[in-house]
mmCIF file of C-alpha atoms in Angstrom:
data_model
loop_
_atom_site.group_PDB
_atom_site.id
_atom_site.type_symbol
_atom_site.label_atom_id
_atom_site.label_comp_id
_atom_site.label_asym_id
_atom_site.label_seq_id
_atom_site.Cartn_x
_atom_site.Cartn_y
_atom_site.Cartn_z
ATOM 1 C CA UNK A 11 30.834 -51.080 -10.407
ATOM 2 C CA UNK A 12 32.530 -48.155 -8.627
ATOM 3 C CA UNK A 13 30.685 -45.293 -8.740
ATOM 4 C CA UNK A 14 31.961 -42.110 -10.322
ATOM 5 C CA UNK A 15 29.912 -39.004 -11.742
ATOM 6 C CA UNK A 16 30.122 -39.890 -15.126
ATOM 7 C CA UNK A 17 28.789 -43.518 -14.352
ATOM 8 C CA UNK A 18 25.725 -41.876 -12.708
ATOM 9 C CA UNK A 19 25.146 -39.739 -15.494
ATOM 10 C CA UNK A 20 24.852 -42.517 -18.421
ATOM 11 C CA UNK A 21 22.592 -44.320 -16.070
ATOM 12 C CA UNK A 22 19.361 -45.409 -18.191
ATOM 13 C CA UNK A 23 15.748 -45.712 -16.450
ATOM 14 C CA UNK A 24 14.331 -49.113 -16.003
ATOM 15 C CA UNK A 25 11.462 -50.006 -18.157
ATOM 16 C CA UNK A 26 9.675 -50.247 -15.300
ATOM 17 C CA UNK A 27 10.126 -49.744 -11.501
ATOM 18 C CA UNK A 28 13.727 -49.395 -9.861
ATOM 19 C CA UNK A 29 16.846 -50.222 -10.919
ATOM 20 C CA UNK A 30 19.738 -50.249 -7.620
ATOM 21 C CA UNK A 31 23.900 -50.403 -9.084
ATOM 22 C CA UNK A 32 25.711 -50.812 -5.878
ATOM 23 C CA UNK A 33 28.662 -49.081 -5.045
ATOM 24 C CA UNK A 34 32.038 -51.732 -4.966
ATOM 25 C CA UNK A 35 34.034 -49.079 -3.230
ATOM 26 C CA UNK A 36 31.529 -49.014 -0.119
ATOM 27 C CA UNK A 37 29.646 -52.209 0.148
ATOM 28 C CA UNK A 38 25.719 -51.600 0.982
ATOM 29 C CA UNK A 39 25.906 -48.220 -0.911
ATOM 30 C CA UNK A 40 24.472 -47.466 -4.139
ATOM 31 C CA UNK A 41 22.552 -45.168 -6.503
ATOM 32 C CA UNK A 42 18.551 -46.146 -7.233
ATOM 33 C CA UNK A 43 17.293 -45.026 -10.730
ATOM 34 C CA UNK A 44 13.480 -44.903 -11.319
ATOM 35 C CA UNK A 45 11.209 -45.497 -13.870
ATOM 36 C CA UNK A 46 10.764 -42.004 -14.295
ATOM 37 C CA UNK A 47 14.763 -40.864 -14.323
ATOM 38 C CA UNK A 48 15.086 -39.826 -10.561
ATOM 39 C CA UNK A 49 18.496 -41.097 -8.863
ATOM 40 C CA UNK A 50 18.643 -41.016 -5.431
ATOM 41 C CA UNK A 51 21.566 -42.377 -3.387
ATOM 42 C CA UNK A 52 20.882 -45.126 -0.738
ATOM 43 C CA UNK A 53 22.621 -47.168 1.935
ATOM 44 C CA UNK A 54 21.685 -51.098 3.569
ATOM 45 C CA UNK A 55 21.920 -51.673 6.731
ATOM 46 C CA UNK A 56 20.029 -53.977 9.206
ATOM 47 C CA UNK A 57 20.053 -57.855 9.501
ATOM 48 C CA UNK A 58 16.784 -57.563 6.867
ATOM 49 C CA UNK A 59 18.839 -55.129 4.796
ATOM 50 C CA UNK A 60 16.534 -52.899 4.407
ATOM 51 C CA UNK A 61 16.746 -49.439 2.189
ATOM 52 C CA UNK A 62 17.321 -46.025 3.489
ATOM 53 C CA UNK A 63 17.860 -42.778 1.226
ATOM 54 C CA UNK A 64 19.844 -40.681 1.904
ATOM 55 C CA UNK A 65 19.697 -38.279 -1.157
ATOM 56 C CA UNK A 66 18.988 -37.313 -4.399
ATOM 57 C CA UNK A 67 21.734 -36.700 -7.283
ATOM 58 C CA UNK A 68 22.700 -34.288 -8.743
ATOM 59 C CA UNK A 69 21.449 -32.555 -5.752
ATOM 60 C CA UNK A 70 23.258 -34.246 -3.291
ATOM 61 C CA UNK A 71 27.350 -34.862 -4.563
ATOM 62 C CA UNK A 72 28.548 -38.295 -5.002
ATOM 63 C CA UNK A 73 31.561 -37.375 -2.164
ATOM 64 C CA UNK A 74 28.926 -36.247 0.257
ATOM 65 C CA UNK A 75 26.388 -39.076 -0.399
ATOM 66 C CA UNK A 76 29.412 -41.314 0.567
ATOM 67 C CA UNK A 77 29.936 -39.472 3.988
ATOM 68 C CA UNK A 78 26.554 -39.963 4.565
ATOM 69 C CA UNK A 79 26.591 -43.289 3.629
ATOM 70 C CA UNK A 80 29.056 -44.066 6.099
ATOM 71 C CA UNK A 81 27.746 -42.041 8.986
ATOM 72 C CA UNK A 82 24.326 -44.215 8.537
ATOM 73 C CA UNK A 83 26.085 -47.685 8.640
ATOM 74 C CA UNK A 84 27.577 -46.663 11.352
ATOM 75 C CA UNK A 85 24.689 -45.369 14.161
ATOM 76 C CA UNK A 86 22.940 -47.998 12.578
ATOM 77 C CA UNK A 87 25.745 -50.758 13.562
ATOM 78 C CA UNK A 88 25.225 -49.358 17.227
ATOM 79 C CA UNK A 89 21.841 -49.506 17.315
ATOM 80 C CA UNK A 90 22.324 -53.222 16.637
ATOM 81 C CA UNK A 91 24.150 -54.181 19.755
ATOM 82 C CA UNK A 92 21.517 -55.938 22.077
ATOM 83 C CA UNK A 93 23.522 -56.837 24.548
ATOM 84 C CA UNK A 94 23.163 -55.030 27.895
ATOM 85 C CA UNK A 95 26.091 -52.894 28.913
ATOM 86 C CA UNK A 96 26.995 -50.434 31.971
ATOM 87 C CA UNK A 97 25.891 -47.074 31.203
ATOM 88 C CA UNK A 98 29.111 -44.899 31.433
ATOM 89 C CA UNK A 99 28.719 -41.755 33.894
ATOM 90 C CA UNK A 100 29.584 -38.545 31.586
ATOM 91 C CA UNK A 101 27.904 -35.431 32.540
ATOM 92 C CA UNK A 102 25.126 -33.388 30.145
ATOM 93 C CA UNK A 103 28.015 -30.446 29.960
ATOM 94 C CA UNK A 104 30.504 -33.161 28.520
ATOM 95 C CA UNK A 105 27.951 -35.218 26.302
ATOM 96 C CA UNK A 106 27.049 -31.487 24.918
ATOM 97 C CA UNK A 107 30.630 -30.377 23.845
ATOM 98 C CA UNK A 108 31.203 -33.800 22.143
ATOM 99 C CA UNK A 109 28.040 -33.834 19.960
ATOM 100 C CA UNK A 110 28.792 -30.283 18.725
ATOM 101 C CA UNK A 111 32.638 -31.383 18.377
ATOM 102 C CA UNK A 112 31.027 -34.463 16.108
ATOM 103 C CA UNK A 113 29.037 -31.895 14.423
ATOM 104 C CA UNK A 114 31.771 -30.202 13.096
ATOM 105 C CA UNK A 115 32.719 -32.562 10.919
ATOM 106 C CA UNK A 116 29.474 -33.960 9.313
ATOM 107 C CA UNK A 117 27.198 -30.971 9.392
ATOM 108 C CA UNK A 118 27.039 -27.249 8.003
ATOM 109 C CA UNK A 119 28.441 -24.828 9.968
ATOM 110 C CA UNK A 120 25.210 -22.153 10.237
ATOM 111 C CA UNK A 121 23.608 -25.158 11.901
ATOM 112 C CA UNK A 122 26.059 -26.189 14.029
ATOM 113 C CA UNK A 123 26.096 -22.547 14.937
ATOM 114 C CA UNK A 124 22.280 -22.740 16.017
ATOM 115 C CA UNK A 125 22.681 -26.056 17.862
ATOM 116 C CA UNK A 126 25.489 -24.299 20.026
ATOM 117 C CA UNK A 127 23.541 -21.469 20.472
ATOM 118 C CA UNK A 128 20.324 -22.988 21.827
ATOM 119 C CA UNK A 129 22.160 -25.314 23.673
ATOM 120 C CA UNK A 130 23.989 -23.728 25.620
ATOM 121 C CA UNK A 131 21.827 -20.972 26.090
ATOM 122 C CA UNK A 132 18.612 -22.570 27.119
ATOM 123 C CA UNK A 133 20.009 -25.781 28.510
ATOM 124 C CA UNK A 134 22.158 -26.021 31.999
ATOM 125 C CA UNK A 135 22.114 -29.103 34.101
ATOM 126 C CA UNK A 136 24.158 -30.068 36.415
ATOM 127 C CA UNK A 137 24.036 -34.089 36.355
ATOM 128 C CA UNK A 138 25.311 -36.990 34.141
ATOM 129 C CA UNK A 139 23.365 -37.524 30.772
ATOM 130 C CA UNK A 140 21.932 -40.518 32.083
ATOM 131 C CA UNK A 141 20.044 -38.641 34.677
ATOM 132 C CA UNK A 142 18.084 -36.277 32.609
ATOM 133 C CA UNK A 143 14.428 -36.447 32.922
ATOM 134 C CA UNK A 144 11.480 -36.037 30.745
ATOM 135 C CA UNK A 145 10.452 -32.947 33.254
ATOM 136 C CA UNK A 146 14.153 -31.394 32.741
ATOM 137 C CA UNK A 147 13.452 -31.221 29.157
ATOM 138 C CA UNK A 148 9.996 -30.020 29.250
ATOM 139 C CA UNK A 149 10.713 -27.300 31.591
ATOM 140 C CA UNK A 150 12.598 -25.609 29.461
ATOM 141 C CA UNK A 151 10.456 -25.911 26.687
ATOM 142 C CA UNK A 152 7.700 -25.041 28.355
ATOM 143 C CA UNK A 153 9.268 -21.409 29.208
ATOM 144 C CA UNK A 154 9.879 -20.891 25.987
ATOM 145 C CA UNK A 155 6.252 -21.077 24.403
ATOM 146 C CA UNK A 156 5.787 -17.071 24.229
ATOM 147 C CA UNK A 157 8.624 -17.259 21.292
ATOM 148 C CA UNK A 158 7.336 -20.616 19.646
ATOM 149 C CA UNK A 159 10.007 -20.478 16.502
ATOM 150 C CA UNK A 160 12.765 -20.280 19.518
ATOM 151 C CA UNK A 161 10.750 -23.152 21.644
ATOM 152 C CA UNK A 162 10.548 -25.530 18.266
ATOM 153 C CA UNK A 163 14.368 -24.524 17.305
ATOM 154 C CA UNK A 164 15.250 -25.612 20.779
ATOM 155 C CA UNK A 165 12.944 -28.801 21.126
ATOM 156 C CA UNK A 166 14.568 -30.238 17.814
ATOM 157 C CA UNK A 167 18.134 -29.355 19.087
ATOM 158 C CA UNK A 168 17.662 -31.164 22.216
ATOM 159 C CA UNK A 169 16.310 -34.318 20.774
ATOM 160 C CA UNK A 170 18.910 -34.328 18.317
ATOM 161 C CA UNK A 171 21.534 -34.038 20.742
ATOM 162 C CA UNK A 172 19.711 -36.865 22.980
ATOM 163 C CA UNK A 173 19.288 -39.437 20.240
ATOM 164 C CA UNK A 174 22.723 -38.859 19.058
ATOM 165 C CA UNK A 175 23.813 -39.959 22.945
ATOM 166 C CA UNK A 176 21.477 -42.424 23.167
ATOM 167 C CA UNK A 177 23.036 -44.469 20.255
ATOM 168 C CA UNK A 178 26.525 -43.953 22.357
ATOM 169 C CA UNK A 179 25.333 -46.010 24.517
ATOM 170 C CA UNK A 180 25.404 -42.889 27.243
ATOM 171 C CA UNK A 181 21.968 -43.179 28.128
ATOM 172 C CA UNK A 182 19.415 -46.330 27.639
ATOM 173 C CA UNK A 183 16.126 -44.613 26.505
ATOM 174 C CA UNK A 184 15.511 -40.919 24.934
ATOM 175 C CA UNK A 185 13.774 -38.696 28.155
ATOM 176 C CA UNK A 186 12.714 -36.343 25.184
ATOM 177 C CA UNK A 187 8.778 -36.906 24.724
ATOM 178 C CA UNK A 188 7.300 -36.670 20.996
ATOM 179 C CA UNK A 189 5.694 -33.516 20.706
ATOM 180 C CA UNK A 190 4.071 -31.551 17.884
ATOM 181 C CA UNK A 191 3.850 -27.935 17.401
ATOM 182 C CA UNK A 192 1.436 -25.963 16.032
ATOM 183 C CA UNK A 193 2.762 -23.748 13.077
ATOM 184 C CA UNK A 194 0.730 -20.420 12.086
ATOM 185 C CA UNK A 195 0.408 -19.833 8.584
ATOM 186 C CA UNK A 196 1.737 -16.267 8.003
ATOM 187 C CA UNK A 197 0.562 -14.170 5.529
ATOM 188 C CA UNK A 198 1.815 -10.715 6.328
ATOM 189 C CA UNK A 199 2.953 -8.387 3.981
ATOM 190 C CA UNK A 200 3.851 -4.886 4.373
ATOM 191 C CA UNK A 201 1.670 -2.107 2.891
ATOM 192 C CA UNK A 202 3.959 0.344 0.587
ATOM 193 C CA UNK A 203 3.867 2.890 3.374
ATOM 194 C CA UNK A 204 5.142 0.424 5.882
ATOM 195 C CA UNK A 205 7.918 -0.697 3.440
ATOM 196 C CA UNK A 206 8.724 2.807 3.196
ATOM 197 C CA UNK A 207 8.755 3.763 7.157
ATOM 198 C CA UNK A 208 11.162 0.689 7.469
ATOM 199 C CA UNK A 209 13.218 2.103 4.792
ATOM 200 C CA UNK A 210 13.749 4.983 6.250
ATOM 201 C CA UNK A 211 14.021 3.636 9.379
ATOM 202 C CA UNK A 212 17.069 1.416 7.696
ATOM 203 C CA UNK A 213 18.707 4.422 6.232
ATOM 204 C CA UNK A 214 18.946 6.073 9.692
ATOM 205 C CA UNK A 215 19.627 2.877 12.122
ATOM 206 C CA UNK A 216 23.075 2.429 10.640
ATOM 207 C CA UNK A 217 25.580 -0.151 9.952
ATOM 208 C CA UNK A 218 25.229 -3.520 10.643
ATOM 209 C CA UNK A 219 21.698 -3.554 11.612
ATOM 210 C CA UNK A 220 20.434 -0.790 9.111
ATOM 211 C CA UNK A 221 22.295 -2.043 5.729
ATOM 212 C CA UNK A 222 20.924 -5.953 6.766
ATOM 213 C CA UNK A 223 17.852 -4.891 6.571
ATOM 214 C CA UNK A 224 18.128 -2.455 3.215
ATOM 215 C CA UNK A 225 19.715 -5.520 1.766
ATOM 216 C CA UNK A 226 16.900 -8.131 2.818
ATOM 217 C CA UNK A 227 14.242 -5.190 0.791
ATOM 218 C CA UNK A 228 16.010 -5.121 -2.335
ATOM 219 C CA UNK A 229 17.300 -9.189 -2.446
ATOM 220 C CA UNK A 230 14.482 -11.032 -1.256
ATOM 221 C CA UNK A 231 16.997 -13.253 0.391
ATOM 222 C CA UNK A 232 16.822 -15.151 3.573
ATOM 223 C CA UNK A 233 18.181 -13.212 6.816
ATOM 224 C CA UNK A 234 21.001 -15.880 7.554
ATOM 225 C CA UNK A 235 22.213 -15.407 3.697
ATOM 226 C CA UNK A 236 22.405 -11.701 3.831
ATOM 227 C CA UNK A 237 23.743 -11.471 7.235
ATOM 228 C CA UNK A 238 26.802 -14.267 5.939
ATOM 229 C CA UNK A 239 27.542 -11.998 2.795
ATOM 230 C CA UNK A 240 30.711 -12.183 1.828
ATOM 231 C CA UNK A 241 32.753 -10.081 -0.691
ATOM 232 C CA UNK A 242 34.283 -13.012 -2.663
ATOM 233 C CA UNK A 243 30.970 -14.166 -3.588
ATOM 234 C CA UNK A 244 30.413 -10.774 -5.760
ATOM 235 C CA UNK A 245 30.995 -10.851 -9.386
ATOM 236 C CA UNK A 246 30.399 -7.438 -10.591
ATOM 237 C CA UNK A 247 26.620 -7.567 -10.563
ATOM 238 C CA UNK A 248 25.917 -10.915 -9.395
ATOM 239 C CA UNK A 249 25.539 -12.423 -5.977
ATOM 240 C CA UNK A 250 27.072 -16.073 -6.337
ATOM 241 C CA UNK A 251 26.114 -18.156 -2.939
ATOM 242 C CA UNK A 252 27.729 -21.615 -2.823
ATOM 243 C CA UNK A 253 25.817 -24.618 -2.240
ATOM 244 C CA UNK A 254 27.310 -25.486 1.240
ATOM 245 C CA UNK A 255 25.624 -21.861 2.543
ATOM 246 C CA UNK A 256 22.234 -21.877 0.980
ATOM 247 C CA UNK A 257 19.363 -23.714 2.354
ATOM 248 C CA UNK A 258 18.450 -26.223 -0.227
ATOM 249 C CA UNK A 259 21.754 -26.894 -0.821
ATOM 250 C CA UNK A 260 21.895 -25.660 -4.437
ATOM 251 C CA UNK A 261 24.216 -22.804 -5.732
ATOM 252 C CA UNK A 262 22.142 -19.380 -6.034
ATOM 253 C CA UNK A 263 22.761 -16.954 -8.687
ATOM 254 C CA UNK A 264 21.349 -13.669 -8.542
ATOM 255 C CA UNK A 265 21.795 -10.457 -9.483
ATOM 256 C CA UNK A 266 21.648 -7.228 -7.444
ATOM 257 C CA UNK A 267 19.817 -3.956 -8.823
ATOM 258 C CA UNK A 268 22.003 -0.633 -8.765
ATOM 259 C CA UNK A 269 20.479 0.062 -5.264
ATOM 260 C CA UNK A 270 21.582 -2.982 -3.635
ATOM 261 C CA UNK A 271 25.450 -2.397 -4.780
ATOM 262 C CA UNK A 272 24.437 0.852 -3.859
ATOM 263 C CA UNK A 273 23.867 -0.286 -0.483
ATOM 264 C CA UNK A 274 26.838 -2.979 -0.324
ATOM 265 C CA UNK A 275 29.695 0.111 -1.711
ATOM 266 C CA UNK A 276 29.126 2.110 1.209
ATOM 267 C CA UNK A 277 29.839 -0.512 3.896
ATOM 268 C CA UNK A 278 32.747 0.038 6.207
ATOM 269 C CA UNK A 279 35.689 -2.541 5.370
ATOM 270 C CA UNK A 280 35.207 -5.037 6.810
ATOM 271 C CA UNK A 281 37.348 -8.485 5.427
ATOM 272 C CA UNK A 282 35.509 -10.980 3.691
ATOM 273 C CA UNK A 283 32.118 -10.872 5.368
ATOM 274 C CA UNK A 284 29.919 -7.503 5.283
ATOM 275 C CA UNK A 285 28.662 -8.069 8.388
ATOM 276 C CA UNK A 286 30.436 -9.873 10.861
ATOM 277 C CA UNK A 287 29.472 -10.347 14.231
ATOM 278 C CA UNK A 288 31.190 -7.434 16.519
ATOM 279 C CA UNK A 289 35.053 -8.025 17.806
ATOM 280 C CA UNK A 290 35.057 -10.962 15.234
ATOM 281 C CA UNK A 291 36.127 -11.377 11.341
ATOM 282 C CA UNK A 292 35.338 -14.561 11.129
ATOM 283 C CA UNK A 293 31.829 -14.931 12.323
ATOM 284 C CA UNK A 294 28.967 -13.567 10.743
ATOM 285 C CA UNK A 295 26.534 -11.569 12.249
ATOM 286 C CA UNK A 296 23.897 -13.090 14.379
ATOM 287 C CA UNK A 297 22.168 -10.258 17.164
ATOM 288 C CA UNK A 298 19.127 -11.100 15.286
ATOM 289 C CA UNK A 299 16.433 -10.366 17.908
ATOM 290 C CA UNK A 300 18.400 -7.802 19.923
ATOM 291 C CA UNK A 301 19.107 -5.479 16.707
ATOM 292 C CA UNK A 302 15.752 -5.984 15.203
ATOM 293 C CA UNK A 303 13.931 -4.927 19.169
ATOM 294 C CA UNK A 304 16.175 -1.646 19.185
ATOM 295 C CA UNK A 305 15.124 -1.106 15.575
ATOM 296 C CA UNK A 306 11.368 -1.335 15.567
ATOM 297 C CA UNK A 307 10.710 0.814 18.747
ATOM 298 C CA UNK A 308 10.060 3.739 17.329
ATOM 299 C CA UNK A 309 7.906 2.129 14.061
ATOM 300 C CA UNK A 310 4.372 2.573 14.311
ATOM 301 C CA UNK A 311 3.573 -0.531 12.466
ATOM 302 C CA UNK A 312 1.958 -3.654 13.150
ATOM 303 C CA UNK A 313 4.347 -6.318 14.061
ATOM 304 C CA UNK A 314 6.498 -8.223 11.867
ATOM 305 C CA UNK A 315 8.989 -10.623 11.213
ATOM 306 C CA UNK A 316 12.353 -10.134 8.816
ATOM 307 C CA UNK A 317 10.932 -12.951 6.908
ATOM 308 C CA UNK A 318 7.638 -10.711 5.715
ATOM 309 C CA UNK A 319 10.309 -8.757 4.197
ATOM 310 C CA UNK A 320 11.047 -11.803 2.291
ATOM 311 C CA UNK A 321 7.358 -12.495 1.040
ATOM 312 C CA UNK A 322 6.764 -8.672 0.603
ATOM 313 C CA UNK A 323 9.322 -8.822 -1.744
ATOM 314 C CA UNK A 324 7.881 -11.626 -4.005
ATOM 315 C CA UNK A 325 4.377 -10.164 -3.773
ATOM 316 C CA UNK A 326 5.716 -7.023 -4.902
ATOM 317 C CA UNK A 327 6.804 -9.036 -7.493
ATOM 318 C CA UNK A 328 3.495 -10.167 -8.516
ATOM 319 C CA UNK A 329 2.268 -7.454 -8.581
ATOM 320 C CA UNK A 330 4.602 -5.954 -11.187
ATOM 321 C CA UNK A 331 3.855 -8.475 -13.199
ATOM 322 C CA UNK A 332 6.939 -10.821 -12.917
ATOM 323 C CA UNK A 333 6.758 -14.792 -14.225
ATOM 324 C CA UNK A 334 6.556 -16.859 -11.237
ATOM 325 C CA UNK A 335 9.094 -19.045 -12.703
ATOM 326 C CA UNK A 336 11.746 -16.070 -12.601
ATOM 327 C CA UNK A 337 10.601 -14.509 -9.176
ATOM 328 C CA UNK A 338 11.176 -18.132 -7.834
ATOM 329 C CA UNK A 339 14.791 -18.300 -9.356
ATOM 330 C CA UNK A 340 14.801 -14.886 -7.933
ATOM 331 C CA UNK A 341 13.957 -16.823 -4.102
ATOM 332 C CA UNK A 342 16.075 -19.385 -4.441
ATOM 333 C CA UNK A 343 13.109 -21.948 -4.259
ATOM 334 C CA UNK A 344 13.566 -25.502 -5.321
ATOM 335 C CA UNK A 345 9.663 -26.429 -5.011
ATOM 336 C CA UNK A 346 7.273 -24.793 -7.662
ATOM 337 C CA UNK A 347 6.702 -24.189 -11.261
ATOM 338 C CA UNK A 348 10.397 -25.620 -12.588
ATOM 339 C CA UNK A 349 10.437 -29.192 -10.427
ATOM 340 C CA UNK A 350 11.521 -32.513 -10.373
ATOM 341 C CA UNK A 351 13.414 -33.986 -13.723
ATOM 342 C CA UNK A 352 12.130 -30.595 -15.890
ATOM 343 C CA UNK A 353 14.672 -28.872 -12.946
ATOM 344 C CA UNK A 354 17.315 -31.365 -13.631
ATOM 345 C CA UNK A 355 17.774 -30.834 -17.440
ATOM 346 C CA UNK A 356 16.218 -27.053 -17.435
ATOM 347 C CA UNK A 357 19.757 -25.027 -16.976
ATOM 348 C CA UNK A 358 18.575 -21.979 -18.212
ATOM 349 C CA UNK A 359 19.904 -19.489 -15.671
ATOM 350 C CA UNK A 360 17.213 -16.697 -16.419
ATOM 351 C CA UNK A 361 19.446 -13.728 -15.174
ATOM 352 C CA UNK A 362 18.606 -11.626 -18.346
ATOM 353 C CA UNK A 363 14.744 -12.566 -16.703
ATOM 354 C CA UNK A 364 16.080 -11.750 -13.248
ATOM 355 C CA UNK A 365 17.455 -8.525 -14.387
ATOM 356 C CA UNK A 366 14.714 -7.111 -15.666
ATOM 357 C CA UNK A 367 12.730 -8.135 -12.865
ATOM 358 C CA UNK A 368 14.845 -6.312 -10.660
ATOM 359 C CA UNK A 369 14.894 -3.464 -12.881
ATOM 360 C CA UNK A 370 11.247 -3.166 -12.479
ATOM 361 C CA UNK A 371 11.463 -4.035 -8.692
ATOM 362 C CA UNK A 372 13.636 -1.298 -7.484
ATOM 363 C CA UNK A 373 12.232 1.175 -9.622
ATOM 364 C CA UNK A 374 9.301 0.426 -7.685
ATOM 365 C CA UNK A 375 11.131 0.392 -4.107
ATOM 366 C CA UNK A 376 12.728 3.878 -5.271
ATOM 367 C CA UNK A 377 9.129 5.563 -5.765
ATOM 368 C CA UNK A 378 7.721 4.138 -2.416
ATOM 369 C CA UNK A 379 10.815 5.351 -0.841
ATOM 370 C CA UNK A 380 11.199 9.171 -2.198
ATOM 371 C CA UNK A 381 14.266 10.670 -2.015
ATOM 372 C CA UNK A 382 15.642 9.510 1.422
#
C-alpha cells in the first residue's frame, strides 16, 4: 500500500508478534505494528535486509519518517562499497563547513547551532581530514575535562562530524576513540532563601540575562526554550512551543501564571524573539556561560546550574502538593506516569490542572520573594 496518515491510523495489532505494511511509494520503508499497538516506522537496507527503526508514530510524522528513511538508505548504500578507492585530499576546515551545510537540511536548527559552535570553537587544524589523528582529537578533549558537559557536547560533535566523513569516503577509518563519560547524578535544589537571593538578583541584573532567568523560576522550562521565546507562540495565557523546537519533539502547551506575563510585558521590543542574541533579530540568545559568570558573582550561594532552577521548580511543586501527572505535563516530560499507548490515546490537555498548579506555584514564589 502507500502509506498515508489515515492508513496508519486504522492499522489493527497482530494477534501476536509484529505485523510490517511496506511503504509502495519508497521501497524498503514501512510502518511495524506490535502486538501491543506500538507503530514504529522502519527502513531495509543491507544485502541481509536487515531492520532498522527509525521512529515511532504518531511521534515521529509520516513526512519526516520518510526523510529519514531516505537519509538511512543512503549512508547505508555507501557503507556498502568495498571496493578500495583514492582517498580525496579535502582539508578538516572544508570537510567541517560541508557537514554543517548537510546539516541544515536534515537536522534541527538549535543543534546545528551547537555543532557549529563547538566546532569551530574548540576544533582548528590545519591539515586534510584524512590526516587527523587519534591524539588531535584527544587533545582537545582532554583540555576540556574541568567543564565535562562542554567536553561530552564536544566529544559527540566531533565523532559525529568524523563518521559522517568517513562514510564520504574522505577518510578510511574513524581516528575518534570510543570513550565513556562519567555523568554525576545531580540533585541540587535551591533552599527558598537561595531562590529568593537569585530573584532578586534577576530583578536587578536586567534585560536579557535578568528576565531569562525570572522566566526559567516561574516556567520550569528548559534554558534553550526560554531563551528561543518567541511572541507568536503566545496565546493570551498560554505558551504554545512547536514540536520542531522542543526536545522530545512533541508540541508543549503551557500556561504562564500572572507573574510570568508579568515578566514577558515589560520586555523591550524586540521582533519575534524576546531574547535575541545582541546585533541580531534572528538568532536567539545564547551567552549562556558568560551572562550566567557576571550574574552569580556577587551571590553568596553554593554553586549551581540553570537547570537546578528547572528541578527546584518541580520540587516546589511537590511540595505544594501538585499530581505528578500534571507537574510532568507542566515539564514537558514524555517518560513517567502517562507513557507508552495510555500517552497515545490520553489527550486530555490538563491546563485547567496546570492552572491551578501554577496558581498555587507563584503564590508561593511571591511569598519567598517579598515585595521586590
Amino acid at each position: 500500500m502507500r502509506l498515508t496518515d489515515l492508513q496508519i491510523r486504522k492499522l489493527r495489532p497482530p494477534e501476536r508478534g509484529q505485523r510490517t505494511h511496506y511503504d509502495e511509494a519508497l521501497r524498503g520503508f514501512g510502518v511495524r505494528v506490535s502486538q501491543g499497538g506500538s507503530k514504529s516506522f522502519v527502513v531495509m537496507f543491507g544485502r541481509d535486509r536487515r531492520l532498522r527503526t527509525i521512529g515511532r508514530y504518531p511521534e515521529m510524522s509520516l513526512a519526516d519518517a520518510r526523510i529519514e528513511a531516505k537519509r538511512v538508505q543512503a549512508d547505508m548504500a555507501l557503507d556498502l562499497v568495498t571496493a578500495p578507492v583514492a582517498v580525496p585530499q579535502i582539508s578538516f576546515h572544508d570537510a567541517r563547513e560541508r557537514f554543517l551545510l548537510d546539516c541544515d537540511g536534515r537536522t534541527r536548527p538549535r543543534t546545528v547551532f551547537e555543532y557549529r559552535r563547538l566546532l569551530t570553537r574548540h576544533f582548528h587544524y590545519e591539515k586534510d581530514i584524512a590526516e587527523l589523528t587519534r591524539a588531535d582529537i584527544m587533545g582537545v578533549i582532554d583540555r576540556l575535562k574541568r567543564t565535562p558537559s562542554e567536553q561530552k557536547h564536544a566529544f559527540v560533535a566531533i565523532r559525529t562530524m568524523v563518521n559522517w566523513c568517513r562514510k564520504r569516503g574522505w577518510l578510511e577509518a574513524s581516528p575518534v576513540p570510543t570513550l565513556t563519560f562519567a555523568t554525576a547524578e545531580r540533585s541540587r535544589v535551591l533552599s527558598d532563601e537561595e531562590l529568593r537571593r537569585v530573584w532578586l538578583r534577576a530583578a536587578a541584573f536586567g534585560y536579557p540575562f535578568g528576565p531569562i532567568i525570572q522566566l526559567l523560576i516561574l516556567t520550569g522550562q528548559r534554558r534553550s526554550e526560554v531563551g528561543g521565546l518567541r511572541r507568536s507562540w503566545i496565546e493570551d495565557d498560554l505558551l504554545i512551543l512547536p514540536a520542531s523546537f522542543t526536545k522530545n519533539r512533541r508540541e508543549h502547551i503551557v500556561p504562564l501564571g500572572p507573574m510570568a506575563r508579568a515578566v514577558i510585558a515589560e520586555l523591550p521590543e524586540s521582533g519575534d524573539l524576546l531574547f535575541p542574541a545582541r546585533g541580531r533579530e534572528d538568532v536567539a540568545f545564547s551567552g549562556w556561560s558568560k551572562s550566567k559568570r557576571a550574574f552569580d558573582k556577587p551571590l553568596e550561594i553554593e554553586g549551581y546550574t540553570l537547570h537546578d532552577l528547572r528541578r527546584t521548580y518541580s520540587s516546589t511543586m511537590a511540595r505544594l502538593g501538585t499530581p505528578i501527572h500534571v507537574t510532568e505535563k507542566l515539564l514537558n516530560h514524555v517518560s513517567g506516569t502517562i507513557s507508552g499507548v495510555a500517552a497515545i490515546y490520553n489527550r486530555h490537555s490538563y491546563v485547567d490542572e496546570m492552572r491551578t498548579a501554577l496558581e498555587r506555584y507563584e503564590g508561593h514564589i511571591a511569598k519567598v520573594v517579598g515585595d521586590c
